[in-house]
Amino acid sequence: MAVPTYAKAQDERPARFSDDILTTALERNDRLEGIVQGLESDLLAVQRAHRAELARAKVLSDQLNDSRRQANGWQAQLVDTREAMADLKNAVTLRQHTIDDLMHHLSTNPVTNESLLQHYHAQEQIIQSLKGVLSCPLCYETFGRRQVVTLACGHTLCQTCLEQWVVRSSTVDPDRIVPECPECRREAPKSERVKVYMLEEAVRVIERLERFEFMPPGYTLPPSSLPPSQA
């Protein structure tokens, strides 16, 4: 039996309604998914921007710390510079006081050729006395740059002179085993000889004195006008 057209239309209406609802729901779902995707994209962009800002903030923080360290270093250098300037100022002040004292001394005690000569002759006498003390008792020469040896008895000689003395004494007295001091004749074994380097340095100081290294540059002593008794 054929179904009436009206009845058929009524049967198809719920199906079309369901399709419309489903289509609407799908479209809405698609729109929501698009919105969600857009929000997720925006969130990722915000996160990237946030990470970039954090990195930039870290760079700025490191730069700030470096600037602070540099500032502290500059401040310490400034303090050191101020202290150095204060020390220099004090040194200049002390030097000026020394100069003032010397100028006052020169104004009250003028230096003359006679006073310089007296000082020179006194210095020369001291040098000659020192040279006498620092001379070898065998060759009567100043020790100079030769090695100096002190024996157990306390006498000091040039090593060369001592060796020559030992050779001569062994020739004269072949039975003698231990050499003796040429001054006091006490035994002077080789194991008890001591090299004295301080005397060599003292001799070099005397040599510098004799070359007038301690006199003002370009200064030449005038001929002595004082008798030796007044020197």
XYZ file of C-alpha atoms in Angstrom:
231
model
C 0.000 0.000 0.000
C 1.378 3.389 -0.946
C 2.379 5.765 1.860
C 0.674 9.111 1.707
C 2.867 12.055 0.756
C 1.942 14.009 3.895
C 2.892 11.132 6.138
C 6.183 10.712 4.320
C 6.986 14.359 4.789
C 6.282 14.098 8.489
C 8.626 11.126 8.750
C 11.484 12.976 6.968
C 11.190 16.152 9.143
C 12.877 14.729 12.286
C 15.698 13.345 10.172
C 16.350 16.737 8.537
C 16.183 18.405 11.942
C 18.741 16.004 13.332
C 20.989 16.637 10.326
C 20.674 20.379 10.816
C 21.536 20.079 14.485
C 24.519 17.869 13.694
C 25.714 20.243 11.001
C 25.329 23.200 13.329
C 27.189 21.353 16.068
C 29.990 20.418 13.694
C 30.291 23.977 12.461
C 30.331 25.233 16.032
C 32.923 22.634 16.920
C 35.030 23.735 13.974
C 34.761 27.354 15.084
C 35.699 26.389 18.638
C 38.676 24.406 17.396
C 39.759 27.408 15.350
C 39.403 29.631 18.397
C 41.366 27.135 20.520
C 44.096 26.909 17.910
C 44.266 30.693 17.776
C 44.475 30.884 21.561
C 47.179 28.220 21.622
C 49.124 30.128 18.980
C 48.724 33.327 20.981
C 49.832 31.479 24.126
C 52.947 30.185 22.379
C 53.712 33.673 21.145
C 53.249 35.062 24.648
C 55.498 32.325 26.078
C 58.192 33.032 23.490
C 57.958 36.734 24.228
C 58.147 35.983 27.958
C 61.249 33.821 27.502
C 62.811 36.523 25.345
C 62.076 39.110 28.033
C 63.568 36.818 30.689
C 66.711 36.360 28.589
C 66.938 40.104 28.016
C 66.378 40.715 31.728
C 69.202 38.267 32.540
C 71.522 40.023 30.098
C 70.646 43.380 31.628
C 71.158 41.941 35.123
C 74.593 40.594 34.162
C 75.499 43.935 32.617
C 74.339 45.689 35.769
C 76.455 43.369 37.936
C 79.457 43.975 35.679
C 78.884 47.708 35.920
C 78.689 47.464 39.697
C 81.913 45.471 39.841
C 83.615 47.984 37.573
C 82.287 50.810 39.707
C 83.624 49.111 42.840
C 86.982 48.621 41.126
C 87.077 52.253 40.047
C 86.149 53.318 43.548
C 88.970 51.216 44.998
C 91.379 52.675 42.432
C 90.171 56.140 43.334
C 90.820 55.440 47.015
C 94.303 54.094 46.205
C 95.002 57.111 44.006
C 93.920 59.487 46.747
C 96.120 57.680 49.270
C 99.055 57.760 46.850
C 98.493 61.469 46.248
C 98.355 62.056 49.994
C 101.613 60.130 50.471
C 103.195 62.051 47.612
C 102.029 65.321 49.100
C 103.530 64.351 52.457
C 106.777 63.339 50.753
C 106.896 66.647 48.894
C 106.233 68.491 52.138
C 109.013 66.599 53.917
C 111.368 67.177 51.002
C 110.534 70.876 51.072
C 111.255 70.971 54.802
C 114.581 69.256 54.146
C 115.407 71.769 51.436
C 114.445 74.635 53.730
C 116.652 73.227 56.491
C 119.558 72.832 54.071
C 119.096 76.345 52.746
C 119.036 77.678 56.290
C 122.160 75.676 57.142
C 123.927 76.952 54.026
C 122.920 80.516 54.806
C 124.299 80.265 58.336
C 127.255 77.998 57.462
C 128.428 78.885 53.969
C 130.521 76.241 52.209
C 133.968 77.451 51.217
C 136.873 75.844 49.401
C 138.700 75.678 52.694
C 135.927 73.694 54.390
C 135.692 71.378 51.373
C 139.442 70.843 51.458
C 139.332 70.062 55.157
C 136.572 67.550 54.539
C 138.461 66.056 51.607
C 141.740 65.681 53.492
C 139.943 64.144 56.472
C 138.274 61.710 54.105
C 141.603 60.971 52.443
C 143.183 60.156 55.799
C 140.317 57.793 56.587
C 140.752 56.114 53.209
C 144.478 55.668 53.732
C 143.854 54.194 57.178
C 141.304 51.787 55.748
C 143.674 50.808 52.955
C 146.305 50.029 55.562
C 143.882 47.777 57.415
C 142.704 46.145 54.186
C 146.183 45.317 52.893
C 147.854 41.940 52.710
C 150.743 41.644 55.246
C 152.811 39.701 52.697
C 152.570 41.778 49.522
C 151.504 45.035 51.277
C 148.908 45.667 48.588
C 145.230 46.347 49.037
C 143.267 43.148 48.735
C 141.457 44.451 45.660
C 139.476 41.902 43.705
C 141.630 38.946 44.706
C 140.146 36.374 47.040
C 140.747 37.107 50.692
C 141.328 34.283 53.175
C 141.145 34.421 56.963
C 143.020 31.782 58.956
C 141.977 30.190 62.229
C 144.381 32.466 64.095
C 142.542 35.529 62.761
C 145.127 36.833 60.302
C 143.914 37.737 56.820
C 145.929 37.369 53.615
C 145.551 37.185 49.870
C 144.906 33.640 48.814
C 147.637 33.905 46.177
C 150.186 35.105 48.723
C 149.160 32.366 51.152
C 149.555 29.656 48.511
C 152.985 30.996 47.558
C 153.951 31.079 51.232
C 152.841 27.470 51.696
C 154.944 26.390 48.701
C 158.033 28.231 49.969
C 157.648 26.961 53.528
C 157.231 23.367 52.346
C 160.438 23.733 50.336
C 162.327 25.028 53.350
C 160.836 22.470 55.766
C 159.769 19.344 53.820
C 158.838 17.508 57.024
C 156.080 19.968 57.880
C 152.681 18.500 57.019
C 150.359 21.300 58.150
C 151.250 24.790 56.858
C 151.600 27.627 59.314
C 150.475 31.250 59.404
C 153.195 33.576 58.092
C 152.336 36.113 60.799
C 152.134 34.130 64.037
C 153.480 30.726 62.887
C 150.425 28.903 64.194
C 149.220 25.935 62.218
C 146.833 26.953 59.431
C 145.194 23.823 57.984
C 143.363 24.258 54.721
C 140.096 23.081 56.259
C 140.076 26.081 58.618
C 140.572 28.753 55.961
C 137.582 31.012 55.379
C 137.043 33.209 52.335
C 136.000 36.730 53.307
C 133.915 38.428 50.630
C 132.970 41.419 52.786
C 136.523 42.763 52.627
C 136.398 42.683 48.830
C 133.231 44.789 48.925
C 134.873 47.192 51.386
C 137.828 47.555 49.015
C 135.454 48.346 46.145
C 133.832 51.059 48.282
C 137.252 52.560 48.957
C 138.026 52.485 45.239
C 134.844 54.418 44.553
C 135.798 56.927 47.216
C 139.210 57.374 45.615
C 137.540 58.062 42.252
C 135.462 60.822 43.908
C 132.210 59.088 43.062
C 130.712 60.679 46.159
C 131.655 64.211 45.101
C 129.193 66.462 43.228
C 129.160 65.857 39.443
C 131.635 68.063 37.611
C 133.272 69.258 40.828
C 137.072 69.464 40.853
C 138.989 69.997 44.038
C 141.293 73.018 43.924
C 144.982 72.632 44.847
C 145.433 72.160 48.553
C 146.385 75.341 50.346
C 146.430 73.762 53.788
C 149.516 72.269 55.379
C 149.225 68.590 56.334
C 149.094 69.481 60.013
C 145.778 71.297 59.467
C 144.258 68.597 57.252
